[in-house]
mmCIF file of C-alpha atoms and ligand atoms in Angstrom:
data_model
loop_
_atom_site.group_PDB
_atom_site.id
_atom_site.type_symbol
_atom_site.label_atom_id
_atom_site.label_comp_id
_atom_site.label_asym_id
_atom_site.label_seq_id
_atom_site.Cartn_x
_atom_site.Cartn_y
_atom_site.Cartn_z
ATOM 1 C CA MET A 501 1.386 -43.193 -24.107
ATOM 2 C CA SER A 502 3.535 -46.670 -22.583
ATOM 3 C CA LEU A 503 1.816 -46.057 -19.065
ATOM 4 C CA GLN A 504 0.325 -49.559 -18.893
ATOM 5 C CA ASP A 505 3.188 -51.245 -20.314
ATOM 6 C CA ILE A 506 5.818 -50.077 -17.863
ATOM 7 C CA THR A 507 3.581 -50.748 -15.273
ATOM 8 C CA ALA A 508 3.580 -54.384 -16.407
ATOM 9 C CA ARG A 509 7.032 -54.241 -17.246
ATOM 10 C CA LEU A 510 7.393 -52.990 -13.601
ATOM 11 C CA ALA A 511 5.054 -55.744 -12.182
ATOM 12 C CA ARG A 512 7.367 -58.433 -14.263
ATOM 13 C CA ALA A 513 10.566 -56.904 -12.721
ATOM 14 C CA GLU A 514 8.971 -56.842 -9.000
ATOM 15 C CA ALA A 515 7.797 -60.638 -9.655
ATOM 16 C CA ALA A 516 10.798 -61.954 -11.032
ATOM 17 C CA ALA A 517 12.734 -60.016 -7.522
ATOM 18 C CA GLY A 518 10.804 -61.842 -5.637
ATOM 19 C CA ARG A 519 9.575 -58.307 -5.004
ATOM 20 C CA ALA A 520 6.112 -57.332 -3.595
ATOM 21 C CA PRO A 521 3.465 -56.705 -6.277
ATOM 22 C CA GLY A 522 3.625 -52.803 -5.723
ATOM 23 C CA SER A 523 6.564 -52.234 -3.723
ATOM 24 C CA VAL A 524 8.336 -50.103 -6.323
ATOM 25 C CA HIS A 525 7.514 -46.254 -6.816
ATOM 26 C CA LEU A 526 6.903 -45.458 -11.076
ATOM 27 C CA ILE A 527 8.165 -41.628 -10.851
ATOM 28 C CA ALA A 528 7.111 -40.680 -14.434
ATOM 29 C CA VAL A 529 9.533 -38.199 -15.540
ATOM 30 C CA SER A 530 8.148 -35.531 -17.257
ATOM 31 C CA LYS A 531 10.452 -33.293 -18.330
ATOM 32 C CA GLU A 532 9.838 -31.359 -21.275
ATOM 33 C CA GLN A 533 7.162 -33.390 -22.594
ATOM 34 C CA PRO A 534 4.212 -31.488 -24.122
ATOM 35 C CA HIS A 535 1.673 -30.691 -21.882
ATOM 36 C CA ALA A 536 -0.710 -33.149 -24.020
ATOM 37 C CA ARG A 537 1.072 -35.871 -22.599
ATOM 38 C CA VAL A 538 1.236 -35.413 -19.166
ATOM 39 C CA GLU A 539 -2.211 -34.543 -19.393
ATOM 40 C CA ALA A 540 -3.220 -38.559 -20.369
ATOM 41 C CA VAL A 541 -1.034 -39.672 -17.644
ATOM 42 C CA LEU A 542 -2.526 -37.955 -14.680
ATOM 43 C CA GLU A 543 -5.776 -38.718 -17.093
ATOM 44 C CA ALA A 544 -4.863 -42.666 -16.187
ATOM 45 C CA GLY A 545 -4.534 -42.108 -12.934
ATOM 46 C CA HIS A 546 -1.072 -41.793 -12.287
ATOM 47 C CA ARG A 547 -0.050 -39.751 -9.565
ATOM 48 C CA ARG A 548 4.002 -39.859 -9.378
ATOM 49 C CA PHE A 549 6.084 -37.948 -11.007
ATOM 50 C CA GLY A 550 9.956 -36.427 -11.970
ATOM 51 C CA GLU A 551 10.999 -33.050 -12.930
ATOM 52 C CA ASN A 552 14.652 -32.601 -13.672
ATOM 53 C CA ARG A 553 14.259 -27.890 -13.478
ATOM 54 C CA VAL A 554 12.569 -26.110 -10.557
ATOM 55 C CA GLN A 555 11.379 -23.457 -12.574
ATOM 56 C CA GLU A 556 9.939 -25.296 -15.462
ATOM 57 C CA ALA A 557 7.731 -27.394 -12.701
ATOM 58 C CA GLN A 558 6.420 -23.785 -12.021
ATOM 59 C CA GLY A 559 5.245 -23.151 -14.678
ATOM 60 C CA LYS A 560 2.873 -26.154 -14.910
ATOM 61 C CA TRP A 561 2.654 -28.396 -11.728
ATOM 62 C CA PRO A 562 0.410 -25.614 -9.303
ATOM 63 C CA ALA A 563 -2.397 -26.057 -11.752
ATOM 64 C CA TRP A 564 -2.354 -29.711 -12.331
ATOM 65 C CA ARG A 565 -2.362 -30.313 -8.233
ATOM 66 C CA ASP A 566 -5.417 -28.380 -8.382
ATOM 67 C CA ARG A 567 -7.370 -30.313 -11.023
ATOM 68 C CA TYR A 568 -5.831 -33.886 -9.669
ATOM 69 C CA ALA A 569 -5.868 -35.100 -5.792
ATOM 70 C CA GLY A 570 -2.922 -36.969 -4.800
ATOM 71 C CA LEU A 571 0.112 -35.824 -6.212
ATOM 72 C CA GLU A 572 3.533 -36.384 -5.533
ATOM 73 C CA LEU A 573 6.394 -34.330 -7.123
ATOM 74 C CA HIS A 574 10.073 -35.366 -7.329
ATOM 75 C CA LEU A 575 12.301 -32.907 -7.972
ATOM 76 C CA ILE A 576 15.355 -35.219 -9.376
ATOM 77 C CA GLY A 577 18.062 -32.397 -11.255
ATOM 78 C CA PRO A 578 20.080 -30.293 -9.524
ATOM 79 C CA LEU A 579 19.066 -27.822 -7.380
ATOM 80 C CA GLN A 580 20.805 -24.395 -6.478
ATOM 81 C CA THR A 581 20.835 -23.051 -3.148
ATOM 82 C CA ASN A 582 19.009 -19.794 -4.258
ATOM 83 C CA LYS A 583 16.116 -21.784 -5.937
ATOM 84 C CA ALA A 584 16.137 -23.615 -2.836
ATOM 85 C CA ARG A 585 12.829 -21.595 -1.335
ATOM 86 C CA ALA A 586 11.011 -22.990 -4.664
ATOM 87 C CA ALA A 587 11.872 -26.309 -4.596
ATOM 88 C CA VAL A 588 10.691 -26.989 -0.979
ATOM 89 C CA GLU A 589 7.394 -25.085 -1.590
ATOM 90 C CA LEU A 590 6.837 -26.903 -4.626
ATOM 91 C CA PHE A 591 7.986 -30.769 -4.079
ATOM 92 C CA ASP A 592 7.048 -33.365 -2.278
ATOM 93 C CA VAL A 593 10.159 -35.215 -2.735
ATOM 94 C CA ILE A 594 14.037 -33.271 -3.618
ATOM 95 C CA GLN A 595 16.035 -36.836 -4.798
ATOM 96 C CA SER A 596 19.374 -34.109 -5.264
ATOM 97 C CA LEU A 597 21.238 -33.438 -2.326
ATOM 98 C CA ASP A 598 24.327 -33.137 -3.114
ATOM 99 C CA ARG A 599 26.530 -30.777 -1.370
ATOM 100 C CA PRO A 600 26.426 -29.187 2.377
ATOM 101 C CA ARG A 601 25.370 -25.908 1.472
ATOM 102 C CA LEU A 602 22.010 -27.493 -0.050
ATOM 103 C CA ALA A 603 22.062 -29.800 3.189
ATOM 104 C CA ASP A 604 22.533 -26.541 5.502
ATOM 105 C CA THR A 605 20.298 -24.278 3.711
ATOM 106 C CA LEU A 606 17.603 -27.410 3.712
ATOM 107 C CA ALA A 607 18.099 -27.012 6.509
ATOM 108 C CA ARG A 608 17.394 -23.548 7.414
ATOM 109 C CA LEU A 609 13.856 -23.707 5.409
ATOM 110 C CA ALA A 610 13.142 -26.656 7.173
ATOM 111 C CA GLN A 611 13.357 -24.852 10.434
ATOM 112 C CA GLU A 612 11.872 -21.672 9.146
ATOM 113 C CA ARG A 613 9.066 -23.549 7.563
ATOM 114 C CA GLY A 614 8.412 -26.865 10.486
ATOM 115 C CA ALA A 615 8.390 -29.147 6.970
ATOM 116 C CA CYS A 616 10.944 -30.442 4.683
ATOM 117 C CA PRO A 617 10.127 -32.328 1.789
ATOM 118 C CA GLY A 618 10.984 -35.805 1.515
ATOM 119 C CA LEU A 619 15.314 -36.141 0.816
ATOM 120 C CA PHE A 620 16.769 -38.591 -1.427
ATOM 121 C CA ILE A 621 21.966 -38.007 -1.379
ATOM 122 C CA GLN A 622 22.711 -38.159 -4.255
ATOM 123 C CA ILE A 623 25.617 -40.188 -5.180
ATOM 124 C CA ASN A 624 28.066 -39.786 -8.258
ATOM 125 C CA THR A 625 28.782 -43.284 -8.010
ATOM 126 C CA GLY A 626 30.650 -43.132 -11.077
ATOM 127 C CA ALA A 627 32.857 -39.708 -9.758
ATOM 128 C CA GLU A 628 32.674 -38.383 -12.823
ATOM 129 C CA SER A 629 33.567 -34.546 -12.723
ATOM 130 C CA GLN A 630 30.853 -33.400 -15.352
ATOM 131 C CA LYS A 631 28.360 -34.984 -13.104
ATOM 132 C CA SER A 632 26.270 -33.873 -9.092
ATOM 133 C CA GLY A 633 25.723 -35.765 -6.671
ATOM 134 C CA VAL A 634 28.198 -36.880 -2.752
ATOM 135 C CA LEU A 635 31.677 -39.429 -4.627
ATOM 136 C CA PRO A 636 31.025 -42.921 -3.320
ATOM 137 C CA ASP A 637 33.681 -41.834 -0.457
ATOM 138 C CA HIS A 638 32.146 -38.892 1.281
ATOM 139 C CA ALA A 639 29.597 -40.397 1.208
ATOM 140 C CA ASP A 640 28.919 -42.440 4.598
ATOM 141 C CA GLY A 641 30.180 -38.868 6.160
ATOM 142 C CA PHE A 642 27.996 -36.151 3.996
ATOM 143 C CA ILE A 643 24.560 -39.786 5.547
ATOM 144 C CA SER A 644 25.436 -38.541 8.936
ATOM 145 C CA ASP A 645 26.056 -34.452 8.958
ATOM 146 C CA ALA A 646 22.551 -34.558 6.948
ATOM 147 C CA ARG A 647 21.125 -36.637 9.763
ATOM 148 C CA ALA A 648 23.119 -34.726 12.593
ATOM 149 C CA MET A 649 20.727 -32.112 11.113
ATOM 150 C CA ASP A 650 17.927 -33.268 11.096
ATOM 151 C CA LEU A 651 17.163 -33.254 7.403
ATOM 152 C CA PRO A 652 14.511 -36.541 6.687
ATOM 153 C CA VAL A 653 16.452 -38.403 4.233
ATOM 154 C CA LEU A 654 14.977 -41.459 2.643
ATOM 155 C CA GLY A 655 18.062 -42.942 0.696
ATOM 156 C CA LEU A 656 19.837 -42.413 -1.783
ATOM 157 C CA MET A 657 19.607 -42.104 -5.824
ATOM 158 C CA CYS A 658 22.490 -42.373 -8.588
ATOM 159 C CA ILE A 659 22.504 -41.548 -12.496
ATOM 160 C CA PRO A 660 24.920 -44.017 -13.632
ATOM 161 C CA PRO A 661 27.552 -42.962 -16.326
ATOM 162 C CA PHE A 662 25.744 -42.740 -19.197
ATOM 163 C CA ASP A 663 28.269 -45.435 -21.438
ATOM 164 C CA GLU A 664 28.563 -48.363 -18.574
ATOM 165 C CA ASP A 665 26.926 -51.603 -16.971
ATOM 166 C CA PRO A 666 24.798 -49.656 -14.453
ATOM 167 C CA THR A 667 24.919 -52.726 -12.639
ATOM 168 C CA PRO A 668 28.376 -52.463 -10.560
ATOM 169 C CA HIS A 669 26.555 -48.658 -9.716
ATOM 170 C CA PHE A 670 23.095 -49.951 -8.340
ATOM 171 C CA ARG A 671 24.693 -52.266 -5.980
ATOM 172 C CA LEU A 672 27.161 -49.531 -5.374
ATOM 173 C CA LEU A 673 24.485 -47.461 -4.378
ATOM 174 C CA ALA A 674 23.161 -49.712 -2.254
ATOM 175 C CA ALA A 675 26.190 -51.133 -0.505
ATOM 176 C CA ILE A 676 26.534 -47.601 0.517
ATOM 177 C CA ALA A 677 22.364 -47.672 2.028
ATOM 178 C CA ALA A 678 22.581 -50.682 3.518
ATOM 179 C CA ARG A 679 25.874 -49.346 5.574
ATOM 180 C CA ASN A 680 24.376 -46.392 6.562
ATOM 181 C CA GLY A 681 20.648 -47.773 7.776
ATOM 182 C CA LEU A 682 18.056 -46.168 4.479
ATOM 183 C CA GLN A 683 15.836 -48.016 2.734
ATOM 184 C CA ARG A 684 15.072 -46.485 -0.351
ATOM 185 C CA LEU A 685 16.762 -46.030 -3.885
ATOM 186 C CA SER A 686 16.500 -44.198 -6.601
ATOM 187 C CA MET A 687 17.995 -45.893 -9.310
ATOM 188 C CA GLY A 688 16.570 -47.364 -12.879
ATOM 189 C CA MET A 689 15.317 -45.499 -15.978
ATOM 190 C CA SER A 690 13.728 -45.768 -19.150
ATOM 191 C CA ASP A 691 16.160 -48.142 -20.831
ATOM 192 C CA ASP A 692 17.850 -50.329 -17.662
ATOM 193 C CA PHE A 693 14.519 -49.997 -14.866
ATOM 194 C CA GLU A 694 14.462 -53.576 -15.051
ATOM 195 C CA THR A 695 17.506 -54.009 -13.702
ATOM 196 C CA ALA A 696 18.003 -51.678 -10.623
ATOM 197 C CA VAL A 697 14.756 -53.846 -9.175
ATOM 198 C CA ALA A 698 16.757 -56.761 -9.585
ATOM 199 C CA GLU A 699 19.194 -54.786 -8.023
ATOM 200 C CA GLY A 700 16.841 -53.382 -4.919
ATOM 201 C CA ALA A 701 15.494 -49.792 -6.250
ATOM 202 C CA THR A 702 12.021 -49.208 -4.595
ATOM 203 C CA ASP A 703 12.292 -45.287 -7.090
ATOM 204 C CA ILE A 704 12.344 -45.622 -10.475
ATOM 205 C CA ARG A 705 12.355 -42.757 -12.723
ATOM 206 C CA VAL A 706 10.672 -43.697 -16.743
ATOM 207 C CA GLY A 707 10.169 -41.013 -18.988
ATOM 208 C CA SER A 708 10.777 -41.185 -22.397
ATOM 209 C CA ALA A 709 9.815 -44.626 -21.838
ATOM 210 C CA ILE A 710 6.575 -43.725 -20.775
ATOM 211 C CA PHE A 711 5.552 -40.148 -22.826
ATOM 212 C CA GLY A 712 7.470 -41.028 -25.855
ATOM 213 C CA ALA A 713 11.006 -39.047 -27.365
ATOM 214 C CA ARG A 714 11.165 -35.950 -25.407
ATOM 215 C CA PRO A 715 10.870 -33.371 -28.293
ATOM 216 C CA PRO A 716 14.146 -31.565 -29.026
ATOM 217 C CA LYS A 717 14.533 -28.463 -27.754
ATOM 218 C CA ASP A 718 14.578 -25.034 -29.440
HETATM 219 C C1 PLP B 1852 15.172 -37.270 -17.638
HETATM 220 C C2 PLP B 1852 15.729 -37.989 -16.470
HETATM 221 C C3 PLP B 1852 15.261 -39.119 -16.428
HETATM 222 C C4 PLP B 1852 14.274 -40.196 -16.735
HETATM 223 O O1 PLP B 1852 15.121 -40.625 -18.475
HETATM 224 P P1 PLP B 1852 14.282 -41.791 -19.331
HETATM 225 O O2 PLP B 1852 15.496 -42.234 -19.740
HETATM 226 O O3 PLP B 1852 13.575 -40.637 -20.066
HETATM 227 O O4 PLP B 1852 13.823 -42.148 -18.429
HETATM 228 C C5 PLP B 1852 15.937 -39.797 -14.747
HETATM 229 N N1 PLP B 1852 16.032 -39.278 -14.255
HETATM 230 C C6 PLP B 1852 16.945 -37.869 -14.257
HETATM 231 C C7 PLP B 1852 17.817 -37.920 -13.745
HETATM 232 C C8 PLP B 1852 16.930 -37.250 -15.066
HETATM 233 O O5 PLP B 1852 17.268 -36.096 -15.659
#
């Protein structure tokens, strides 16, 4: 378990970037990980986790919520509209707001429940056809529409193209956030979180570097 290693690397990256110690949120991405590995990280005192599938998260997190106080659970994968109700009931933060129809559904659920998870709008910074997220050209309009619906938009999230230098993507995300007055930037994963912190990340999503490689699916 290398939670300590990653925490130490994050602290150095914060210092190098002139950021306050502890100002960057480390989201431990526990998707597909064996339960024992997740429990080791919970026992070590970590409380902020990310999952990319609603159904998988529903199968394991309610029991851990009962055992570990103060959990903060982030949905970081695409959200189907028909799973939105389950998602708002389970997650504290949804990082994958990516289309008008989902915004409508979340706004309706927020009205009904009188509460809504904090939201990040996912931006498809590489304009990749296979990836979800709002296209950069549509971002300003989408952000203002979401705000007009009273949705609690905290910031922006991106997943840069797998095979490219992530830096221009992190910078594009930071620029869109800055011109829209959004504070939070969810960017950076196991291989590039230090770069992301240097570019202003406030939330990094780190899976395999904490838990080890995800076991192959069968
Ligand atoms: C899986 C995943 C991560 C973590 O990836 P690692 O390379 O294991 O750190 C981060 N963000 C998203 C959206 C993911 O799906």
